[in-house]
Short mmCIF file of C-alpha atoms in Angstrom, two decimals:
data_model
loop_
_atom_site.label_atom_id
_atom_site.label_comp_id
_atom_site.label_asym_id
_atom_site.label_seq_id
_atom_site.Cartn_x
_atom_site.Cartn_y
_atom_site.Cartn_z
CA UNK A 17 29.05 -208.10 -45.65
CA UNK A 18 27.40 -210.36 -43.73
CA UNK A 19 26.08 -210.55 -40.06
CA UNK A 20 28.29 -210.02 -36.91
CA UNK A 21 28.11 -211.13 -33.33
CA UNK A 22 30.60 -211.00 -30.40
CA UNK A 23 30.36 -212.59 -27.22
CA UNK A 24 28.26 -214.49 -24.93
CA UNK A 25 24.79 -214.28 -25.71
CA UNK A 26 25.65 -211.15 -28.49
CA UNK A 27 22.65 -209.90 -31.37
CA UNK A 28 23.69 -210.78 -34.36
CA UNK A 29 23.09 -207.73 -36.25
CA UNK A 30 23.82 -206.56 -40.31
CA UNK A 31 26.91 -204.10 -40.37
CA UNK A 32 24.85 -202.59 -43.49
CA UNK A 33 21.95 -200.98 -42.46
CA UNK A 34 18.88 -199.34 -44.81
CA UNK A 35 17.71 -196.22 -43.04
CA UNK A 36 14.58 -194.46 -44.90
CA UNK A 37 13.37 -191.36 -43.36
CA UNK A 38 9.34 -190.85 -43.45
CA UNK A 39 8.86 -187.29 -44.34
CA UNK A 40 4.82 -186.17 -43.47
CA UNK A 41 3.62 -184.59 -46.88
CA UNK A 42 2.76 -181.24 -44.85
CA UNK A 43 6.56 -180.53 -44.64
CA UNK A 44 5.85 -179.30 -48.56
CA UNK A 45 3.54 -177.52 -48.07
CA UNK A 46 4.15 -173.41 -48.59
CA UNK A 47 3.66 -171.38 -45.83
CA UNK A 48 1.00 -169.44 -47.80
CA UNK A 49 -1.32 -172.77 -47.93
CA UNK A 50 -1.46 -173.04 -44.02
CA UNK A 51 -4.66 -172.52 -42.22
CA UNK A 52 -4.03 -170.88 -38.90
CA UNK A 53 -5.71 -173.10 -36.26
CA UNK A 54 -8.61 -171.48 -34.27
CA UNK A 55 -6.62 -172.09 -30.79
CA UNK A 56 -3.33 -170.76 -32.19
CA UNK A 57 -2.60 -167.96 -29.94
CA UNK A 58 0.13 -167.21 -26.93
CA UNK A 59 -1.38 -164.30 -24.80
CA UNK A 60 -0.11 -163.36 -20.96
CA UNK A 61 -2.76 -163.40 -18.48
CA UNK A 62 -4.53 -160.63 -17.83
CA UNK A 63 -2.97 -158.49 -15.06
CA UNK A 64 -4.48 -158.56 -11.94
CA UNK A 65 -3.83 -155.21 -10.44
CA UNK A 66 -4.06 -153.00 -13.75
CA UNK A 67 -4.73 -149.21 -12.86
CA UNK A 68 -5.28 -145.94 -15.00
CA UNK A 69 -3.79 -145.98 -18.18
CA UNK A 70 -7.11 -144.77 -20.13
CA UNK A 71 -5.04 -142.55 -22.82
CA UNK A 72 -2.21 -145.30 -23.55
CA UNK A 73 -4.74 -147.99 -24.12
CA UNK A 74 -6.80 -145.54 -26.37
CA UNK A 75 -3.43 -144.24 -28.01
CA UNK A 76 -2.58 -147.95 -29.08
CA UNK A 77 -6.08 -148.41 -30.69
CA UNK A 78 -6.46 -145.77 -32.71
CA UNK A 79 -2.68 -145.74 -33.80
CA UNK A 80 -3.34 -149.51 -35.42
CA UNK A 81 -7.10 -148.29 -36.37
CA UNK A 82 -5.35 -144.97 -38.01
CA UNK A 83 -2.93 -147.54 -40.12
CA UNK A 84 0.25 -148.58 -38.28
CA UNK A 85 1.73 -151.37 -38.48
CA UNK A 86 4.43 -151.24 -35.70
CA UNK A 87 3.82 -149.56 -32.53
CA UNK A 88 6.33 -149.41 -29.79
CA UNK A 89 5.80 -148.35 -25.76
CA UNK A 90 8.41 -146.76 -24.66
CA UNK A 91 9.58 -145.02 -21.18
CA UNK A 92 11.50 -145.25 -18.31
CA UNK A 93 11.98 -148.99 -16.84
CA UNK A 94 9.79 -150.22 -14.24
CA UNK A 95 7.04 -148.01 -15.54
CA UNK A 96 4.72 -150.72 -16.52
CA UNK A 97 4.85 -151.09 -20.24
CA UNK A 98 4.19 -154.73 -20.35
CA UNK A 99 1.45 -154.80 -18.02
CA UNK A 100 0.02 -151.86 -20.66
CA UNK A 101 1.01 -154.25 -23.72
CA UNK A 102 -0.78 -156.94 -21.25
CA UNK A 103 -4.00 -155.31 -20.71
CA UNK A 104 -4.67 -154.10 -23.88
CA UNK A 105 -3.73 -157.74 -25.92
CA UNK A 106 -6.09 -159.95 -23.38
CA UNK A 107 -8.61 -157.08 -24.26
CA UNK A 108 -8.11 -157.12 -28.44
CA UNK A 109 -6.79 -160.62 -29.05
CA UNK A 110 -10.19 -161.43 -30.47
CA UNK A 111 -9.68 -159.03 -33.46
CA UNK A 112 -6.79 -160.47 -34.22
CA UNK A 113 -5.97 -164.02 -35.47
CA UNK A 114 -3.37 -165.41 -34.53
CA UNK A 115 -2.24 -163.45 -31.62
CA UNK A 116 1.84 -164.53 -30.66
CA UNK A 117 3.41 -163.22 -27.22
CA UNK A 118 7.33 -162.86 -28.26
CA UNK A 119 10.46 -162.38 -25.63
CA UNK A 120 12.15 -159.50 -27.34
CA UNK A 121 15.08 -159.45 -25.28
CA UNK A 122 17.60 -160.46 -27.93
CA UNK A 123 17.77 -161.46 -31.95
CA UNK A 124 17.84 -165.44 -30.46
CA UNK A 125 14.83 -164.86 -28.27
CA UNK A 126 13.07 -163.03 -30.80
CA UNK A 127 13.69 -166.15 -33.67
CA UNK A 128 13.09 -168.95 -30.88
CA UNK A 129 9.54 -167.13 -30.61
CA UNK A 130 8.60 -166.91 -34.36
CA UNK A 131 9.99 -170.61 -34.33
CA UNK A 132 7.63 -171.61 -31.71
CA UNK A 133 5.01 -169.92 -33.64
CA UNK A 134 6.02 -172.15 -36.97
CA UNK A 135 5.74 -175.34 -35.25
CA UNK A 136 2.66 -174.63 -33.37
CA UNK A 137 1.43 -173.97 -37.26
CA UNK A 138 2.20 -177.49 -38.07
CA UNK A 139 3.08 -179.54 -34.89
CA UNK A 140 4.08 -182.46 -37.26
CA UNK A 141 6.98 -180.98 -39.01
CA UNK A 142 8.22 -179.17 -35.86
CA UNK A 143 9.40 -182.65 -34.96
CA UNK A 144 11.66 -182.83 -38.17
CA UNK A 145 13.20 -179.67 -39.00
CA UNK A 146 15.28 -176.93 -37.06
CA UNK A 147 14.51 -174.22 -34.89
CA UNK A 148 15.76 -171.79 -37.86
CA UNK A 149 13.78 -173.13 -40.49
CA UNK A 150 10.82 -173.24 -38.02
CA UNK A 151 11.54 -169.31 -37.66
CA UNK A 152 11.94 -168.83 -41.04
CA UNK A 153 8.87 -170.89 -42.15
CA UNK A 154 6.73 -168.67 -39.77
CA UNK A 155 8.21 -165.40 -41.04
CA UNK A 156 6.74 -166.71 -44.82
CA UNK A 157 3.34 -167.52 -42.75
CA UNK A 158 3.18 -164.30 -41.64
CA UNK A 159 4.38 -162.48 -44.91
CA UNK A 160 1.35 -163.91 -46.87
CA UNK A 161 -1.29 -164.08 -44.45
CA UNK A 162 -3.42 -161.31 -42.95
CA UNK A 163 -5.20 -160.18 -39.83
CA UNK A 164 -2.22 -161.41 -37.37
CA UNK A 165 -0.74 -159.76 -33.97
CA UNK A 166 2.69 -160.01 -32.62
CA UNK A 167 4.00 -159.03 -29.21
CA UNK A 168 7.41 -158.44 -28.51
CA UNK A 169 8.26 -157.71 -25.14
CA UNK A 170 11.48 -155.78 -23.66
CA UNK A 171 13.06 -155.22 -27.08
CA UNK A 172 16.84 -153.91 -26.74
CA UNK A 173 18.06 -153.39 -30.20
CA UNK A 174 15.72 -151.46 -33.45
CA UNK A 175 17.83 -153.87 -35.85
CA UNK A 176 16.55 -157.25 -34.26
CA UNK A 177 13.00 -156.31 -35.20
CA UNK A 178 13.50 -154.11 -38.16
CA UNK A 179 12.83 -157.45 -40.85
CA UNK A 180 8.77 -156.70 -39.39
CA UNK A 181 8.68 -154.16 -40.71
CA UNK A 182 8.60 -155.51 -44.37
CA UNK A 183 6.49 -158.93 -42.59
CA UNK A 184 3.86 -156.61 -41.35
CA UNK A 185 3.24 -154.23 -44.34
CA UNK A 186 -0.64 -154.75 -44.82
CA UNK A 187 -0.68 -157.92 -43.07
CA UNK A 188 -0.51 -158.01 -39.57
CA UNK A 189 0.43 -156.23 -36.51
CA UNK A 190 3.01 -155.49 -34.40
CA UNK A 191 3.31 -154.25 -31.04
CA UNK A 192 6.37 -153.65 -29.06
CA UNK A 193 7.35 -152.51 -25.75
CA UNK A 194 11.57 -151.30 -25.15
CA UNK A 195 13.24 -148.64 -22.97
CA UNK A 196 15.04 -147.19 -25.58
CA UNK A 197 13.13 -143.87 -26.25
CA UNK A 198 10.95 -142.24 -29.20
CA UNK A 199 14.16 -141.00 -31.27
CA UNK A 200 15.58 -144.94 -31.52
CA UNK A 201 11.91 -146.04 -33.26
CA UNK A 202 12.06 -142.75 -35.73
CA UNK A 203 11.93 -145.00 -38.25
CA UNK A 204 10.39 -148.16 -37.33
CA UNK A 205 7.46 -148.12 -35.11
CA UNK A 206 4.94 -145.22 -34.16
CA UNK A 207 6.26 -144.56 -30.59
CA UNK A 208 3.90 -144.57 -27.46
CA UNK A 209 5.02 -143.15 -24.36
CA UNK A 210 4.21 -144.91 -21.60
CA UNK A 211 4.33 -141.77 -18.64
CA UNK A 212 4.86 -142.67 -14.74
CA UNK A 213 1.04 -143.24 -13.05
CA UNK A 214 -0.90 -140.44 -11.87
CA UNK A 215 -1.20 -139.86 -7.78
CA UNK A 216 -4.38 -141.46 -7.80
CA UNK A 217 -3.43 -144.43 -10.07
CA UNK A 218 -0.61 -145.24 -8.18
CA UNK A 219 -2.75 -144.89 -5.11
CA UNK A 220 -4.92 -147.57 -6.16
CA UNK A 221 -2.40 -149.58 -7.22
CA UNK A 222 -0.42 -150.23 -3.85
CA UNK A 223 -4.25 -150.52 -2.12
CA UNK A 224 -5.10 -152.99 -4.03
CA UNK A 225 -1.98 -155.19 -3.50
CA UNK A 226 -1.86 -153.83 0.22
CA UNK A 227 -5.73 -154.76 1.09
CA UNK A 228 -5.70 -152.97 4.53
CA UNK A 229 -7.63 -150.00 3.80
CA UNK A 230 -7.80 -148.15 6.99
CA UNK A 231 -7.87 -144.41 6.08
CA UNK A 232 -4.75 -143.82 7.75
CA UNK A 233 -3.00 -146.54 5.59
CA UNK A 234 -4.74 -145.23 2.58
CA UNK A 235 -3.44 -141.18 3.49
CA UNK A 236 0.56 -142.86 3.89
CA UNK A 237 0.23 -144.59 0.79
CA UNK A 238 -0.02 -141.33 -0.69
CA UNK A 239 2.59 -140.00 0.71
CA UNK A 240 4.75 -143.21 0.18
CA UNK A 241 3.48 -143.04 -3.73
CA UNK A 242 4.94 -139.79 -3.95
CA UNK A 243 8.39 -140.49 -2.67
CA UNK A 244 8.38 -143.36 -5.31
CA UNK A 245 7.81 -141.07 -8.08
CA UNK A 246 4.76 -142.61 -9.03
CA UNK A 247 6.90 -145.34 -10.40
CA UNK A 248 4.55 -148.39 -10.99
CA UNK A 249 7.10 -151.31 -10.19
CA UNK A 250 8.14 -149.51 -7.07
CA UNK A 251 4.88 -148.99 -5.80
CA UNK A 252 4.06 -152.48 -6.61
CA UNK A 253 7.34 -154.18 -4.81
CA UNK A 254 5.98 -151.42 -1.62
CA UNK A 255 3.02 -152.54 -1.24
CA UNK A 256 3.72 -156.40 -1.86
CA UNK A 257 6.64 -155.56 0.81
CA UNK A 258 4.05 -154.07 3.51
CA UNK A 259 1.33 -156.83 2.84
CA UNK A 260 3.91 -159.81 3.36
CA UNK A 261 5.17 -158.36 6.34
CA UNK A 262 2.10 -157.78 8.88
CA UNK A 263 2.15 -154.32 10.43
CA UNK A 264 4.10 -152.42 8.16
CA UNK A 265 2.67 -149.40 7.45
CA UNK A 266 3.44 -147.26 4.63
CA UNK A 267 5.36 -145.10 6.82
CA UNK A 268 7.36 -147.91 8.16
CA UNK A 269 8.73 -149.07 4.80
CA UNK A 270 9.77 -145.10 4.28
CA UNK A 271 11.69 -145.70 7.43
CA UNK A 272 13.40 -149.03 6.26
CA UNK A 273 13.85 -147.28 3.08
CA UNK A 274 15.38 -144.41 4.52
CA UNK A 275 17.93 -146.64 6.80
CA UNK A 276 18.40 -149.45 4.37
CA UNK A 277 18.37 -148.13 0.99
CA UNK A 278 19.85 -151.11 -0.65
CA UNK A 279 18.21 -153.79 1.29
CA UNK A 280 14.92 -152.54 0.50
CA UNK A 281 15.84 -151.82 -3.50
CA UNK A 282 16.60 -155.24 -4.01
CA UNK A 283 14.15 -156.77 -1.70
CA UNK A 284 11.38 -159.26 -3.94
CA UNK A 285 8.64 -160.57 -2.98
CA UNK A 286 7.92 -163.96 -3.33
CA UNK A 287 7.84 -165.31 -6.93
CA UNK A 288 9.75 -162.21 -8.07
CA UNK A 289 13.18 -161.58 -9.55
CA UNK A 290 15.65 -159.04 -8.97
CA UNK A 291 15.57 -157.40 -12.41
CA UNK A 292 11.97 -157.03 -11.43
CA UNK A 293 12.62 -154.62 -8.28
CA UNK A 294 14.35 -151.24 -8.21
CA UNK A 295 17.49 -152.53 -7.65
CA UNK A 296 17.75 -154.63 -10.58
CA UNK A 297 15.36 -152.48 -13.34
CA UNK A 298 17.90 -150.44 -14.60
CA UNK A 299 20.79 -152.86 -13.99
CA UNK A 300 20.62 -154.16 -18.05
CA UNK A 301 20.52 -150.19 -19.47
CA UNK A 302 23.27 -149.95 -17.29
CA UNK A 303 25.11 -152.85 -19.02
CA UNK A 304 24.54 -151.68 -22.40
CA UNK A 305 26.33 -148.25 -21.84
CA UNK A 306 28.99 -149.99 -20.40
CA UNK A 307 30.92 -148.83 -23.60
CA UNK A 308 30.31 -145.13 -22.30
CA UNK A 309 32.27 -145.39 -19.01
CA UNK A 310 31.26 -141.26 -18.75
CA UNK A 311 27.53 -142.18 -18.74
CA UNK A 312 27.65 -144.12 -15.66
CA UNK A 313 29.62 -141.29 -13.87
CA UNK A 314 27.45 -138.21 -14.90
CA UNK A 315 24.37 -140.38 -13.86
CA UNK A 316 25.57 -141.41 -10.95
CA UNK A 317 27.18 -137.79 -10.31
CA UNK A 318 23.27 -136.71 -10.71
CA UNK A 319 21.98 -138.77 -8.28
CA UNK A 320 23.28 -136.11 -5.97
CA UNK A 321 21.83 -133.36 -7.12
CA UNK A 322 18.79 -131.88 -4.36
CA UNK A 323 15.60 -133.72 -5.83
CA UNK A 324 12.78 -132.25 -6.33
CA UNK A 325 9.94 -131.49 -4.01
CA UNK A 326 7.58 -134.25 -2.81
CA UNK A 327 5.04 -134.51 -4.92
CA UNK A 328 7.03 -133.48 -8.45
CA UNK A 329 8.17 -137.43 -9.99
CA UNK A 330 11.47 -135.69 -11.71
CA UNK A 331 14.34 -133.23 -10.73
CA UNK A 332 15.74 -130.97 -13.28
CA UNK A 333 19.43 -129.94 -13.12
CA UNK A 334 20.58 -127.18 -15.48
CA UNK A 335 22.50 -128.11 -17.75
CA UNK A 336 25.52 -125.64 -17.27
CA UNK A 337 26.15 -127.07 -14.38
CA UNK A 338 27.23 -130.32 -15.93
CA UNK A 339 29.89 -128.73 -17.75
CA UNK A 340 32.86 -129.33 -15.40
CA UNK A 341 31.89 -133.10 -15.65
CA UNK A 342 33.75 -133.72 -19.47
CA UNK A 343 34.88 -131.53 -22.92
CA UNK A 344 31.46 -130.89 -24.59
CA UNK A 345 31.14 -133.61 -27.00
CA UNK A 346 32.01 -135.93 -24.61
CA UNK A 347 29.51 -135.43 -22.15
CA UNK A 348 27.27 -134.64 -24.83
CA UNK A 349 27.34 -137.96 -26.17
CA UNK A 350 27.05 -139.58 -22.61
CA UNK A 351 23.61 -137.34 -22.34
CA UNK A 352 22.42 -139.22 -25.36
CA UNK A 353 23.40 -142.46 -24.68
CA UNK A 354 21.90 -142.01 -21.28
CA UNK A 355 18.21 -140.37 -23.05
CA UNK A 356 18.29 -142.87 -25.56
CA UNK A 357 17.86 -145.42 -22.65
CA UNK A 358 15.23 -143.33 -21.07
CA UNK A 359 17.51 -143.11 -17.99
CA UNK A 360 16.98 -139.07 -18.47
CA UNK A 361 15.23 -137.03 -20.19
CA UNK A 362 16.77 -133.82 -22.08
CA UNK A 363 15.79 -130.56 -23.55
CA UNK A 364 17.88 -127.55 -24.20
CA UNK A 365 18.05 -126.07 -21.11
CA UNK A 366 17.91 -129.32 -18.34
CA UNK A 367 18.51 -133.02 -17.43
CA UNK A 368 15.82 -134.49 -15.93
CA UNK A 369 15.75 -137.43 -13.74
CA UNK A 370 13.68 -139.57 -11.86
CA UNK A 371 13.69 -138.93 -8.26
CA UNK A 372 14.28 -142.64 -7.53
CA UNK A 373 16.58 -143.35 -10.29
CA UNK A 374 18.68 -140.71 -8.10
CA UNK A 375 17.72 -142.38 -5.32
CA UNK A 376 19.62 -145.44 -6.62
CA UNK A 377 22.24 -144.22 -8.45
CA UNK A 378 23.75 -142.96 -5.24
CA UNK A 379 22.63 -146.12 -3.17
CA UNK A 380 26.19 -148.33 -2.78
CA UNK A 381 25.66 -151.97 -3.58
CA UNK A 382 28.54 -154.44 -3.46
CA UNK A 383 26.43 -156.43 -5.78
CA UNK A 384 26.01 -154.11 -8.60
CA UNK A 385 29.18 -153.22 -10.93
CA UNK A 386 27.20 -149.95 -11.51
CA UNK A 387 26.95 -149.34 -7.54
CA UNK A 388 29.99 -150.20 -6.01
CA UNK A 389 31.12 -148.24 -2.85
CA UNK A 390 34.26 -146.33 -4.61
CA UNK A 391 32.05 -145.34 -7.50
CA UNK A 392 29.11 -143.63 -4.92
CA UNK A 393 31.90 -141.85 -2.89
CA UNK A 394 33.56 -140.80 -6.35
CA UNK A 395 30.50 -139.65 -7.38
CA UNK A 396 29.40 -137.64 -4.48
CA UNK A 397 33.07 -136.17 -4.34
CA UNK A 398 32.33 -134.61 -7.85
CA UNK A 399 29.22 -133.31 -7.00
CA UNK A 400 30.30 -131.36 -4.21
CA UNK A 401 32.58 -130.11 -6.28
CA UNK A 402 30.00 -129.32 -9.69
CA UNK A 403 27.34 -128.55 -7.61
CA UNK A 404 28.89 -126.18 -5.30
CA UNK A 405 26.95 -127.06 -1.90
CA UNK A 406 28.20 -129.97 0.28
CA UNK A 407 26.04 -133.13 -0.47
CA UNK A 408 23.51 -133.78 2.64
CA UNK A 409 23.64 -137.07 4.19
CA UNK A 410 19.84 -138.20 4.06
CA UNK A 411 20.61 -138.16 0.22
CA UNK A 412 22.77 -141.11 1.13
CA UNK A 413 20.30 -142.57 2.48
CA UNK A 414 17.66 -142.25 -0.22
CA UNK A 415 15.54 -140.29 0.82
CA UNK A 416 14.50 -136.45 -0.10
#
């Protein structure tokens, strides 16, 4: 056919058009014939108010230096396991090479990581071919190459990183930080518990944040630290709270805290999101037991129970005294679901809980489907009931 035009002042253009496609010769190249560039690396900055955390950042070393491949840090949310994974890649990214910071959220997050590894391996033919051959091209870079570290940070689910396992096997390095507790990791990863700070650690933390050190500040903070739990992202959204707002003392926000429980658990500072405050860190466990409707109740029914003393992070609750809750297996299983997230922890003999995941868990919140008023006043309705004693009011109000 010939040429076409239409209209006034129309292109004439061919109808048959010759199309060639310049493929770059690196895009057959095998993975295993790719130099890693000297600047290929994706590292967080360091954090800026690290604190303590001597014996997890000595447990990670010598747990790679001793021969594993996979290590995971586990514990409680809001605990600070990817400020440890943080600290300690900044301060060993130089023995490694390359060194690749991965969202671990979800399978999709995890492969759109590896695939912005691949094309940051060859920049050229990440202009031509898919995301998923990008991911699958770095997974063969990393499979026959040696000396590597990976990152991935907030993993949910074992079976989206399980495929490392045969990746890493005396060739690189993976690291790992999730919730889900040691048992989950049995057998992928060597598990690292990542405990709440010590007094003095969390201490330091809110005074650095907080930079009024008048002794008096300094003697509240303690006391503030300690109704936290030691709890590193609470003390750090405290003392961000009392900075921002100029003459709030530590004793102050325990007041707010007191009379506005849910205000104060969702309150960021600036820059910060809500699944980053105590409101929203255990919002997406939460979510994932959704299938376990009992789960929510018992944890919620524990938020009621008397926490412990000041000074003591956790509150055990006996557990006999659980028994009216559900049959046996059933609240059995709920127990494990609820471990497994590291929203408890369990032995034989007791539940144990973190005094501000209690604090919480009985805190309404018209915003949370895991909070809402009916739930709290169901909750606190069994517990008078399981626990024997009529539940005081100031636990309403979150404080001890």
């Amino acid at each position: 056919m010939g040429a076409a035009a239409t209209g006034d002042g129309a292109t004439a253009v061919n109808s048959r058009t010759d199309l060639a496609l310049t493929v770059p010769s690196e895009a057959f190249v095998s993975p295993a014939d790719i130099a890693a560039g000297p600047g290929l690396r994706k590292v967080p900055d360091e954090p800026r108010n690290f604190v303590g955390r001597r014996d997890e950042l000595h447990a990670i070393s010598k747990g790679f230096d001793d021969g594993a491949m996979m290590q995971v840090l586990y514990g409680l949310g809001g605990t600070g396991k990817t400020t440890l994974a943080a600290q300690w890649t900044v301060h060993h990214a130089d023995q490694y090479h390359p060194v690749w910071w991965v969202d671990g959220r979800s399978a999709k997050s995890i492969a759109s990581g590896l695939a912005g590894f691949g094309g940051r391996l060859q920049d050229v033919v990440a202009k031509i071919v898919t995301p998923e051959a990008l991911s699958e091209r770095a997974q063969q870079w990393l499979m026959s190459h040696s000396g590597w570290l990976l990152v991935l940070d907030n993993v949910n689910d074992p079976d989206d990183v399980r495929f490392l396992k045969t990746i890493a096997r005396d060739h690189g390095r993976v690291l790992i930080t999730s919730r889900l507790a040691a048992a989950v990791w049995h057998d992928i990863a060597t598990a690292v518990p990542v405990p709440l700070l010590s007094e003095e650690a969390a201490v330091e933390l809110f005074t650095r944040i907080c930079t009024r050190h008048e002794g008096r500040v300094v003697a509240e903070a303690r006391r503030l630290c300690a109704e936290l739990g030691f709890l590193a992202l609470a003390v750090q959204q405290a003392a961000a709270y009392c900075l921002l707002e100029e003459g709030l003392t530590p004793h102050r926000y325990l007041a707010k805290l007191a009379e506005f429980p849910d205000v104060m658990h969702q309150a960021p500072y600036e820059g910060s999101q809500l699944e980053r405050t105590m409101a929203g860190v255990w919002e997406p466990s939460l979510d994932r037991l959704a299938d376990t409707p009992l789960a929510g109740d018992v944890l919620r029914t524990l938020a009621w129970f008397p926490p412990a003393e000041l000074g003591l992070a956790t509150t055990n609750v006996p557990r006999p005294v659980l028994h009216p809750l559900a049959p046996p297996p059933a609240l059995h299983k709920a127990l494990l679901r609820l471990a497994a997230h590291s929203l408890i922890g369990l032995d034989q003999e007791n539940v144990r809980v973190h005094r501000l995941v209690q604090a919480v868990a009985r805190t309404p919140s018209e915003g949370s489907a895991h909070r809402m008023p009916h739930q709290i006043e169901a909750a606190r309705a069994r517990a008078e009931v399981v626990f024997g004693t009529r539940c005081r009011d100031d636990f309403r109000r979150g404080t001890s």
